[in-house]
Coordinates of C-alpha atoms and ligand atoms in Angstrom, one line a residue:
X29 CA 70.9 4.2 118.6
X30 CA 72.3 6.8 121.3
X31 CA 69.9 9.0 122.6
X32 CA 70.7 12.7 122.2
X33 CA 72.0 14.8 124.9
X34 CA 69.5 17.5 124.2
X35 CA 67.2 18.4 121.4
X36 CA 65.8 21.7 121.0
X37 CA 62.7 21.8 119.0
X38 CA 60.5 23.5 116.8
X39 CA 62.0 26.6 116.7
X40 CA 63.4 29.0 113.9
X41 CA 66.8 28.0 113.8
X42 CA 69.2 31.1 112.3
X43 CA 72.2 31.7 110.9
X44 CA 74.1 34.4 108.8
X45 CA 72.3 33.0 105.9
X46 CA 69.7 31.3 106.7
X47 CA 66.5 31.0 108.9
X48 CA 64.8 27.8 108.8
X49 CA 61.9 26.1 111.3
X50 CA 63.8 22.9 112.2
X51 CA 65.4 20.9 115.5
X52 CA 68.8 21.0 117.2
X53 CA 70.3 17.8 118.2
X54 CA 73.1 17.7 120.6
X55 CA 75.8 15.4 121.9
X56 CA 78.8 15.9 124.2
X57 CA 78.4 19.8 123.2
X58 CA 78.4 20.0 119.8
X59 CA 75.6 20.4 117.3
X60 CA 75.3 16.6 115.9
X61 CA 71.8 16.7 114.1
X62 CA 69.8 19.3 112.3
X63 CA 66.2 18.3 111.3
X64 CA 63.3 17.2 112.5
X65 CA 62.6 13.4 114.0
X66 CA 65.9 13.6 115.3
X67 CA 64.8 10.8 117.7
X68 CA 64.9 10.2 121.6
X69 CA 67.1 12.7 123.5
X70 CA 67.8 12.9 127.5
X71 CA 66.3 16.5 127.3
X72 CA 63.7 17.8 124.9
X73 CA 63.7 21.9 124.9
X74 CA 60.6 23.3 123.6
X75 CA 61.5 26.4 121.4
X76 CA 58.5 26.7 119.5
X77 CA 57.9 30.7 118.5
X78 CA 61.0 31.5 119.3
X79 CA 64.7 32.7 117.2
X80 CA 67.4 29.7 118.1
X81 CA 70.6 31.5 117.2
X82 CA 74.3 30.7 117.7
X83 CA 75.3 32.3 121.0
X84 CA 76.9 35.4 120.7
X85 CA 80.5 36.3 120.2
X86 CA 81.8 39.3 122.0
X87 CA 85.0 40.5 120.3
X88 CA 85.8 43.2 122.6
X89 CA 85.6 42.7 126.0
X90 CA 88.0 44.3 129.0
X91 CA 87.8 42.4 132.0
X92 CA 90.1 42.2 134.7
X93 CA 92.3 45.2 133.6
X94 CA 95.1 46.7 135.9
X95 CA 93.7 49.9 136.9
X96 CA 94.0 52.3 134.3
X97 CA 92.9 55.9 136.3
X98 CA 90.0 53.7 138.1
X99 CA 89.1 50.0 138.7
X100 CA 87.4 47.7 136.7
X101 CA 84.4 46.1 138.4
X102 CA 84.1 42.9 136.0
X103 CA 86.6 39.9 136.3
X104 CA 86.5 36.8 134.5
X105 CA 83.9 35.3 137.2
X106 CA 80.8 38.2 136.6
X107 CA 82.1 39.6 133.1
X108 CA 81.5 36.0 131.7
X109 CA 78.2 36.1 133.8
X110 CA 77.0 39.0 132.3
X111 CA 78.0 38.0 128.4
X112 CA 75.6 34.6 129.6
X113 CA 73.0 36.7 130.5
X114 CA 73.0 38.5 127.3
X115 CA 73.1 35.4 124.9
X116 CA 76.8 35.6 124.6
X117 CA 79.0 32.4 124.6
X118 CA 82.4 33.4 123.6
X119 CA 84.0 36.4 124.7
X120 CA 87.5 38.0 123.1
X121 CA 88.9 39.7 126.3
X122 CA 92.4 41.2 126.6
X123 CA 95.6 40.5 128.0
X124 CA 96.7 43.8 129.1
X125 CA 100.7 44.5 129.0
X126 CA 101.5 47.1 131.4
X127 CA 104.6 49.6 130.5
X128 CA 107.5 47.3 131.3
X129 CA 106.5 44.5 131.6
X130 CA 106.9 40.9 129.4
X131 CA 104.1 40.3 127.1
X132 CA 104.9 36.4 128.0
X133 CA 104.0 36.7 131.6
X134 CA 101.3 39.0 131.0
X135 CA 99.4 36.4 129.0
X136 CA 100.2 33.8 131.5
X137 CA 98.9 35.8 133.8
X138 CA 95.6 35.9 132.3
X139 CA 95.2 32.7 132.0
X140 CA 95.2 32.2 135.9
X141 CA 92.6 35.5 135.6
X142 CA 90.3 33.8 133.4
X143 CA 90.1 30.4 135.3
X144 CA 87.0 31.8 137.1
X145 CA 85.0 32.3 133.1
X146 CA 81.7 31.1 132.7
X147 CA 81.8 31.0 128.9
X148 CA 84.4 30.4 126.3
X149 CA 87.3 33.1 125.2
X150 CA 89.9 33.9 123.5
X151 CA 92.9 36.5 124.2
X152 CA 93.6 39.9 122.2
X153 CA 97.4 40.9 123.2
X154 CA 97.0 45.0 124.3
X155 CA 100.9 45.8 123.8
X156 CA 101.5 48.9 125.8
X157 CA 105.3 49.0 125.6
X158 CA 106.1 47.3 122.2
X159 CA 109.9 46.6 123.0
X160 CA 112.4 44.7 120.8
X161 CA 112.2 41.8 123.1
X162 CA 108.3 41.7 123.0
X163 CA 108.3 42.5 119.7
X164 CA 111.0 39.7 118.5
X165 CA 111.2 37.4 120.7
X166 CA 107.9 37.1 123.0
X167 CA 105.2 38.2 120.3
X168 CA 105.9 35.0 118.3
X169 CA 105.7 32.5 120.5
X170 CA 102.5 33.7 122.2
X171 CA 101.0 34.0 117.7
X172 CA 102.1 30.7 117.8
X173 CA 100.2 29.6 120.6
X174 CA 96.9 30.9 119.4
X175 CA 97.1 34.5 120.4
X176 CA 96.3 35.6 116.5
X177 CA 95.6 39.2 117.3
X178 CA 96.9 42.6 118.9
X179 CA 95.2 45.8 120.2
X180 CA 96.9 48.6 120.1
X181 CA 95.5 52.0 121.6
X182 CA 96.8 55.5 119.3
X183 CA 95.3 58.1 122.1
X184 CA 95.5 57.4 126.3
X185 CA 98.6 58.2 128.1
X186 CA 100.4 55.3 129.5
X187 CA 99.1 52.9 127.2
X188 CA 99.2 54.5 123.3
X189 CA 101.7 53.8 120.8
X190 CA 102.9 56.4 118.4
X191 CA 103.6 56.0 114.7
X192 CA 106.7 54.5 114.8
X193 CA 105.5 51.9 117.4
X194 CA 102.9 51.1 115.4
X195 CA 104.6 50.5 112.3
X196 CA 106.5 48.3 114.1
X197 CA 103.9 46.4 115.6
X198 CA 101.9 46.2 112.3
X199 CA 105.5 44.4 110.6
X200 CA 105.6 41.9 113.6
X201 CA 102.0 40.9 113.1
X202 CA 102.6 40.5 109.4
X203 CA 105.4 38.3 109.8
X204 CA 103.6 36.3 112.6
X205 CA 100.2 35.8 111.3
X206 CA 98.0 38.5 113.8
X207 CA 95.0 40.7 113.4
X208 CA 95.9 44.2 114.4
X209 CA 92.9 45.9 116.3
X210 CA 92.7 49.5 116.9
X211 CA 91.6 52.0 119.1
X212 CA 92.2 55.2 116.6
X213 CA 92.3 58.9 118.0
X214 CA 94.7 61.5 117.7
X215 CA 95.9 62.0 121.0
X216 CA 97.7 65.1 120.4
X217 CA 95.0 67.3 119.1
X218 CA 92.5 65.0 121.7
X219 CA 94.8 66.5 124.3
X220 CA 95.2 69.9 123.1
X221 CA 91.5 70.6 122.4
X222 CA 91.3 69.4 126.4
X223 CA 93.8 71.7 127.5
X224 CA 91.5 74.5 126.0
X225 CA 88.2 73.7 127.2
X226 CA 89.8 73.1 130.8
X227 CA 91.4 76.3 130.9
X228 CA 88.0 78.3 129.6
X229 CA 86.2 76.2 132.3
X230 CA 84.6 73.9 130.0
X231 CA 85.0 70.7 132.2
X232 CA 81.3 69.0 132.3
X233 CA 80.6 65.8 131.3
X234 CA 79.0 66.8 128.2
X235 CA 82.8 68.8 127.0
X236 CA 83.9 65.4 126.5
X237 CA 82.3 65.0 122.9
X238 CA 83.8 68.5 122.2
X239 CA 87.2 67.3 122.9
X240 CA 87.2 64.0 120.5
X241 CA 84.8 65.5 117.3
X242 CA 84.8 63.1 114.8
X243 CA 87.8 64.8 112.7
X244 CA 89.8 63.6 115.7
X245 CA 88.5 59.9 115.2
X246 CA 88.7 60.4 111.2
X247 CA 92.4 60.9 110.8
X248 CA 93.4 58.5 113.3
X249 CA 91.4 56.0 111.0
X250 CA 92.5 57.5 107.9
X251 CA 96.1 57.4 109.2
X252 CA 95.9 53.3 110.5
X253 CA 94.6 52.7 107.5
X254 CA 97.3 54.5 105.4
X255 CA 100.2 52.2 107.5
X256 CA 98.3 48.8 107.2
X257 CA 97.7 49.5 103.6
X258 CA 102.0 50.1 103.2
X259 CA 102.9 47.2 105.2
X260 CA 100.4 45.4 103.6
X261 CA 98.9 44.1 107.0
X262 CA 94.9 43.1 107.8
X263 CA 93.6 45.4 110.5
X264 CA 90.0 46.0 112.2
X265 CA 89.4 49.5 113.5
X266 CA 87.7 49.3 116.7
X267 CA 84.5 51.1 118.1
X268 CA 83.3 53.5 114.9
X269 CA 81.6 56.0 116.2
X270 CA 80.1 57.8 112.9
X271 CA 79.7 58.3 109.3
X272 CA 82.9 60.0 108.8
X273 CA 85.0 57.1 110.3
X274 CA 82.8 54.7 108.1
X275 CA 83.9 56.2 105.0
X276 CA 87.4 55.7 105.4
X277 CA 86.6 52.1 106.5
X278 CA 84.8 51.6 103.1
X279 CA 86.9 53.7 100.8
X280 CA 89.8 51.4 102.0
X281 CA 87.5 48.3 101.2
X282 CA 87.0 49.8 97.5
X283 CA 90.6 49.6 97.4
X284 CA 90.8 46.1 98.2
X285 CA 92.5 46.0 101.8
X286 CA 91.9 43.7 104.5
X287 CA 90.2 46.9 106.6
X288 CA 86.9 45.7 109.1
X289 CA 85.1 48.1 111.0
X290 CA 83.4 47.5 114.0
X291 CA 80.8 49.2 116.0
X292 CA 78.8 49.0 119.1
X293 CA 75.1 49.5 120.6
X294 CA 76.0 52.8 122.6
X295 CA 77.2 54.2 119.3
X296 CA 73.6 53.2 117.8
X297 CA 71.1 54.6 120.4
X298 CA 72.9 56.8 123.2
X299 CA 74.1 60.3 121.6
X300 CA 76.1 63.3 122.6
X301 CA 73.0 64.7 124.5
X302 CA 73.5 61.6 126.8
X303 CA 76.1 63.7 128.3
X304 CA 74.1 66.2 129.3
X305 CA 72.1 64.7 132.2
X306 CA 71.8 66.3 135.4
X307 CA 73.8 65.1 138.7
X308 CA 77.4 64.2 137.2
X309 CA 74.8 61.5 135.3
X310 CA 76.4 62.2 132.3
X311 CA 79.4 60.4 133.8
X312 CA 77.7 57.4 133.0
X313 CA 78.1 57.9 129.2
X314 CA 81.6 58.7 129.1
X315 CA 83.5 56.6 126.7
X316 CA 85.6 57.2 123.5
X317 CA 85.1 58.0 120.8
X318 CA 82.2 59.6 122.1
X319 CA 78.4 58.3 121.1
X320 CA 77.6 61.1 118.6
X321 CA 74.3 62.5 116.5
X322 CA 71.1 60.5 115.4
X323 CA 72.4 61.2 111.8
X324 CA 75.6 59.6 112.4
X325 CA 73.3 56.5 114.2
X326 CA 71.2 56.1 111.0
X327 CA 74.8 56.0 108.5
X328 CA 76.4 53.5 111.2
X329 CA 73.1 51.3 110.4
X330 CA 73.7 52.0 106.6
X331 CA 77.1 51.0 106.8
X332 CA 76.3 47.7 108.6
X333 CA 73.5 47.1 105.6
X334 CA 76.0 47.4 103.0
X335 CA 78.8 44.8 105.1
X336 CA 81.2 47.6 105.7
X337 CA 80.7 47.4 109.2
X338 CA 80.9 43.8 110.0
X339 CA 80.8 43.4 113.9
X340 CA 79.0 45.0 116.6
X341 CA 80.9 44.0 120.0
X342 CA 80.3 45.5 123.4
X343 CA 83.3 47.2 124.3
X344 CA 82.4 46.1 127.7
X345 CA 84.4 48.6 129.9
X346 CA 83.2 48.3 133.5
X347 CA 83.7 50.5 135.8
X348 CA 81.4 51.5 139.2
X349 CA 79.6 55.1 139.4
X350 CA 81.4 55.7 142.4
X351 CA 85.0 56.9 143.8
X352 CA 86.7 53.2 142.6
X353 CA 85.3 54.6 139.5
X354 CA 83.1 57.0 137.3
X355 CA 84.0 59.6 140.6
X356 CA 87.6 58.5 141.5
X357 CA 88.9 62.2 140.9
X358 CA 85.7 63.5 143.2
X359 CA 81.6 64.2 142.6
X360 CA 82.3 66.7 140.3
X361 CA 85.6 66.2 138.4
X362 CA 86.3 67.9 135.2
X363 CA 85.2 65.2 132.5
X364 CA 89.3 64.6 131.4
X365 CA 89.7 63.0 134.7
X366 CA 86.3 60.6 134.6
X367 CA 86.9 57.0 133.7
X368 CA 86.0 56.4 129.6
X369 CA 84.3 53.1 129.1
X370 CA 80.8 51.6 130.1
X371 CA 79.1 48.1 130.8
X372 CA 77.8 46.6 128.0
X373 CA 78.2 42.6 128.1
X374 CA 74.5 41.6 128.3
X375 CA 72.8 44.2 126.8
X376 CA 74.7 43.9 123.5
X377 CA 71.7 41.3 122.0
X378 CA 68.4 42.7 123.2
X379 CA 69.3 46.3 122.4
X380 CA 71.2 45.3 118.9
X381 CA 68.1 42.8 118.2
X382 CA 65.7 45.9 119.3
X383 CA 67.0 48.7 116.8
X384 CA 68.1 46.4 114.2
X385 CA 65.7 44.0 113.8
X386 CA 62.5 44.8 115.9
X387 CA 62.3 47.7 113.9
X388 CA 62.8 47.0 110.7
X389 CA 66.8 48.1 110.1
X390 CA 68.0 45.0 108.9
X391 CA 66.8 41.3 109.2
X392 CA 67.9 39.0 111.5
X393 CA 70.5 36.9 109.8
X394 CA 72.2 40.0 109.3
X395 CA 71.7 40.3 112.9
X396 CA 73.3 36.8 113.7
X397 CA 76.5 37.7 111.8
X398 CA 76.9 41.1 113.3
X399 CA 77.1 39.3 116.6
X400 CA 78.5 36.0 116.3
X401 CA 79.0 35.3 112.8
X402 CA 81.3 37.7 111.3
X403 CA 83.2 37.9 114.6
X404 CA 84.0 34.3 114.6
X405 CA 85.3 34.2 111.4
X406 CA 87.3 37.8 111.8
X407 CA 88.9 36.5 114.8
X408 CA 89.4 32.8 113.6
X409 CA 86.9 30.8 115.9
X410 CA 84.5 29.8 113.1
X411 CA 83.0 27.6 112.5
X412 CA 83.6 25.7 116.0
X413 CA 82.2 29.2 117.1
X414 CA 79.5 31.7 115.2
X415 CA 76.9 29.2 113.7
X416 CA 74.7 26.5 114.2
X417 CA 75.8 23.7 112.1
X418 CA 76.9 19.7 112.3
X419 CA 80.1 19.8 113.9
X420 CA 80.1 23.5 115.8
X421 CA 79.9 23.9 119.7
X422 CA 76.3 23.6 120.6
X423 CA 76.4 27.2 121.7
X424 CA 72.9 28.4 121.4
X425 CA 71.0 31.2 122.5
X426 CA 67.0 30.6 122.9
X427 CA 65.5 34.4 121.8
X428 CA 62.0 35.4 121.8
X429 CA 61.7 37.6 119.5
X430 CA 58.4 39.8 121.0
X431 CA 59.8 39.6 124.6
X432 CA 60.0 43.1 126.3
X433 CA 62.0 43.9 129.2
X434 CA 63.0 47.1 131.0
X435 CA 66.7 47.2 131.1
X436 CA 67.9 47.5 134.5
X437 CA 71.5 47.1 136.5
X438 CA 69.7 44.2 137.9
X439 CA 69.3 42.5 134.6
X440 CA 72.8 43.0 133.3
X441 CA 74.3 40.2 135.9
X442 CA 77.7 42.0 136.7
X443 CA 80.0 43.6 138.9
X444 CA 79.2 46.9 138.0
X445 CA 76.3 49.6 139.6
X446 CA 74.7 50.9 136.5
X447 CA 74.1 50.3 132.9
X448 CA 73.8 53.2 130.4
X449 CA 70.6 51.8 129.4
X450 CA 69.1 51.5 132.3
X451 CA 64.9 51.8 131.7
X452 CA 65.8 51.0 127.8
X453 CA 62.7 49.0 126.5
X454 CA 63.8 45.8 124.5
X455 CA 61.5 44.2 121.8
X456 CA 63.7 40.8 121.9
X457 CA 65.5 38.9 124.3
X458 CA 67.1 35.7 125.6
X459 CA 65.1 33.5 127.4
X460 CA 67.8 30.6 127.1
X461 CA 71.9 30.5 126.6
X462 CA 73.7 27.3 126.0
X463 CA 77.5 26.7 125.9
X464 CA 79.0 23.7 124.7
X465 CA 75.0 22.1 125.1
X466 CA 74.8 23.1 129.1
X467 CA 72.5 25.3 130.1
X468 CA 73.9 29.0 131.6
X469 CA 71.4 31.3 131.5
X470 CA 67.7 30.3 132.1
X471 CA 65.9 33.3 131.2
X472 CA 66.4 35.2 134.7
X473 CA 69.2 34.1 136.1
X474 CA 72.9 33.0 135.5
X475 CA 73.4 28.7 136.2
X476 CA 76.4 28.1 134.8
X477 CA 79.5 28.1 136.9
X478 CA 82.1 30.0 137.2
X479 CA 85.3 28.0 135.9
X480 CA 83.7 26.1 133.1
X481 CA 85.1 28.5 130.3
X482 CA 87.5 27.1 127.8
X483 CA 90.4 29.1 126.1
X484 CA 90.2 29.0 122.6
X485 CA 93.5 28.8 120.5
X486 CA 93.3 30.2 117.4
X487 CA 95.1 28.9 113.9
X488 CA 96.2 31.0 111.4
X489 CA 93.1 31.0 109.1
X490 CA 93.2 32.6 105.9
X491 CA 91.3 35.6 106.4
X492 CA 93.9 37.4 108.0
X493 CA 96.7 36.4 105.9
X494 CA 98.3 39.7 104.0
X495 CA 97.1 40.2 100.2
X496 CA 100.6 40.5 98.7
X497 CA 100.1 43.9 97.6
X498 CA 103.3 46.7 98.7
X499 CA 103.7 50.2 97.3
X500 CA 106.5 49.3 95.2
X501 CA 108.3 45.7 94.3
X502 CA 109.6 45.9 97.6
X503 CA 108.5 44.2 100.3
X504 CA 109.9 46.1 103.2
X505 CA 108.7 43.8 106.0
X506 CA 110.7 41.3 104.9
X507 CA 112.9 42.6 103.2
X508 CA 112.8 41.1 99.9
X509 CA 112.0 42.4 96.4
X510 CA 108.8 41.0 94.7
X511 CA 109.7 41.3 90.8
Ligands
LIG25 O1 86.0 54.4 126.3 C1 86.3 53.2 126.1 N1 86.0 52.7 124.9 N2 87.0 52.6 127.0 C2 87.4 51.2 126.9 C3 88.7 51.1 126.3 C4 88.7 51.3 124.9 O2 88.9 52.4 124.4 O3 88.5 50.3 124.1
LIG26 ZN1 89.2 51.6 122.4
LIG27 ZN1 87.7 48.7 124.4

């Protein structure tokens, strides 16, 4: 009999559903045995005390963006590093379309971009200029090649879509076969609740909550919802801040719709007060929608408990505290013209592991598919990606469960200068990351190389497909009557 590549042993192996003290056999980088006496293998891993989990699955990652008002400090090469670092294998970045230019080219482009990944990933499409030609003729053929879902942005000048744009978009990824992400805020009343705290000299870092309160977020939702549901099209609403924004999600769900929601750690531990700190520090929590109260922090975790909320990505948005960054429009800029978006890659597992399961907020296989579970199957990568099982990538993260660290930029492996949770005391935290059965992060620091990263082309898979439900007995994506 072969030997095994590897075996990792005596651990509690976890998934979704299950937690169970057995072994992990692997061979050329899948999972290929699970049990115990697996046998003689070219590398025996102890695990014994510690969680062996599938490797995380980031689902919303930005890395390598054209600047958008500042530069992003995270390519492919230290983005990937980071996600490593963190117990993440497979990362969902985007391929960002800039105003006039070919959706086609832009995901070529990315490709070249993410030659330099360290882990597995998989493309979102951000369509910025949703033209008949992208729409028509270039959207296909990139669905077709495995690109099964879109991001679209409702607030951010330069890069939203209005309505009409977005119905448009949601029929194309109907009739393609694509998950429609969102980022949902109403710009106008974003932008007019700006224009009146600049003018009464409101302008601190800690105005920026004031200018996106949660009805700002709530419609937007609402109003996504309300066009998915009439074009009958599966969507997940990005980065929900709060309980308000929850609702919708789950009053949708009661209806039936293909609606997910998705949240993020600095939505479950940092809060509007972060924005507060002295020295232009608040700059550091700037992001949208804004993290919010400890009351909304306690419904997100309610909301995750009853499966309403099904993914908990980073939103890794890097950017440096300095003038290619955080500060581009000066020490002291007004908080309209500082950067949104934060680092986030690594500490997505020790700080989700820390609230959620350290103490006591929900167990750890709901943990597993809040971070690579439920995003493999939402984003069709399951179940090569998302579990342990015969026949998956052997994509493994090695977690003690007691192990305490003290967050620091340090620890977080990437390009950036500072992490919002910088001091942040974990209970939890990898201490081993696998992809494909090779080693990548040892426990302190980063061994897998850059390049060794696979795309991941994505089938359509059935949970995206649309229900069949329309408003009338119409179906006015295509056009055809139903009874
Ligand atoms: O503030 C944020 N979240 N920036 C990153 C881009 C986005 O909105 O997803
Ligand atoms: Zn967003
Ligand atoms: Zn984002």
């Amino acid at each position: 009999m072969r030997a095994l590549d590897l075996v990792i042993r005596g651990g509690t192996v976890v998934t979704g559903t299950d937690a169970v003290l057995t072994d992990v056999g692997v061979s050329d980088g899948l999972v290929t045995a699970i049990g115990r006496d697996l046998g003689p293998a070219e590398e025996t891993v102890d695990a014994t005390g510690m969680l062996v989990m599938p490797g995380g699955v980031d689902s919303h990652v930005h890395l390598d963006q054209p600047p958008v008002g500042a530069e992003m400090c995270d390519g492919f090469d230290t983005g990937t590093a980071s996600a490593a670092a963190g117990g993440t294998t497979t990362v969902v970045a985007f391929a960002w379309q800039t105003k006039g230019s070919s959706l086609l080219a832009t995901v070529a482009d990315y490709h070249q971009r993410a030659n330099q990944a360290r882990v597995d990933y998989a493309f979102h499409m951000t369509i910025t200029d949703p033209t008949p030609t992208v729409l028509k003729e270039e959207l296909p053929l990139l669905v077709a090649e495995g690109n099964r879902s879109i991001k679209i942005f409702l607030t951010y000048d330069g890069v939203r879509v209005d309505d009409a744009q977005a119905i448009r978009i949601l029929a194309e990824a109907r009739r393609n076969g694509a998950l429609v992400c969102v980022h949902a805020e109403h710009h106008d009343l974003l932008a007019w609740l700006t224009e009146q705290l600049v003018a009464a000299g409101l302008t601190a870092p800690k105005y920026h909550p004031w200018a996106k309160p949660m009805v700002v977020e709530r419609e937007a939702v609402h109003r996504i919802i309300a066009l998915a549901e009439a074009l009958d099209v599966p969507i997940q609403v990005f980065h929900v801040s709060g309980a308000e924004s929850a609702e919708e999600i789950a009053r949708a769900q009661a209806r039936g719709l293909k609606v997910w929601g998705e949240t993020c750690p600095q939505y479950l531990v940092l809060t509007a007060e972060d924005l507060d700190r002295p020295d232009f520090e608040g700059a550091k929590f700037v992001f949208g929608p804004p993290a919010r109260t400890k009351a909304d922090q306690e419904a997100l975790w309610r909301y995750m408990r009853r499966g309403v909320i099904e993914v908990v990505s980073s939103d890794h948005s890097p950017t440096r505290f300095d003038a290619t960054g955080k500060k581009i429009a000066g020490e002291n800029a007004p908080f309209h013209k500082i950067p949104n978006g934060i680092p986030g890659l690594a500490a997505r597992l020790p700080v989700l592991f820390t609230e959620g399961v350290s103490k006591g907020r929900i167990d750890v296989q709901t943990f597993v598919r809040l971070v690579s579970t439920n995003p493999a199957r939402l984003f069709g990568l399951h179940p090569r990606k998302g579990t342990i099982a015969v026949g998956s990538d052997a994509d493994v993260v090695i977690f003690d469960p007691h192990k305490s660290v003290t967050l620091t930029n340090a620890a977080m492996h990437h390009g950036g200068d500072f992490t919002p949770y910088e001091g942040y005391r974990t209970q939890g935290y990898p201490v081993a990351t696998y992809l494909r059965g090779k080693l990548v992060f040892d426990g302190q620091e980063v061994v897998g190389p850059a390049g060794q990263g696979r795309y991941l082309a994505r089938d359509l898979y059935p949970m995206i497909e649309p229900l069949g439900r329309f408003t009338s007995p119409f179906n006015p994506v295509d056009r055809i009557l139903t009874r």
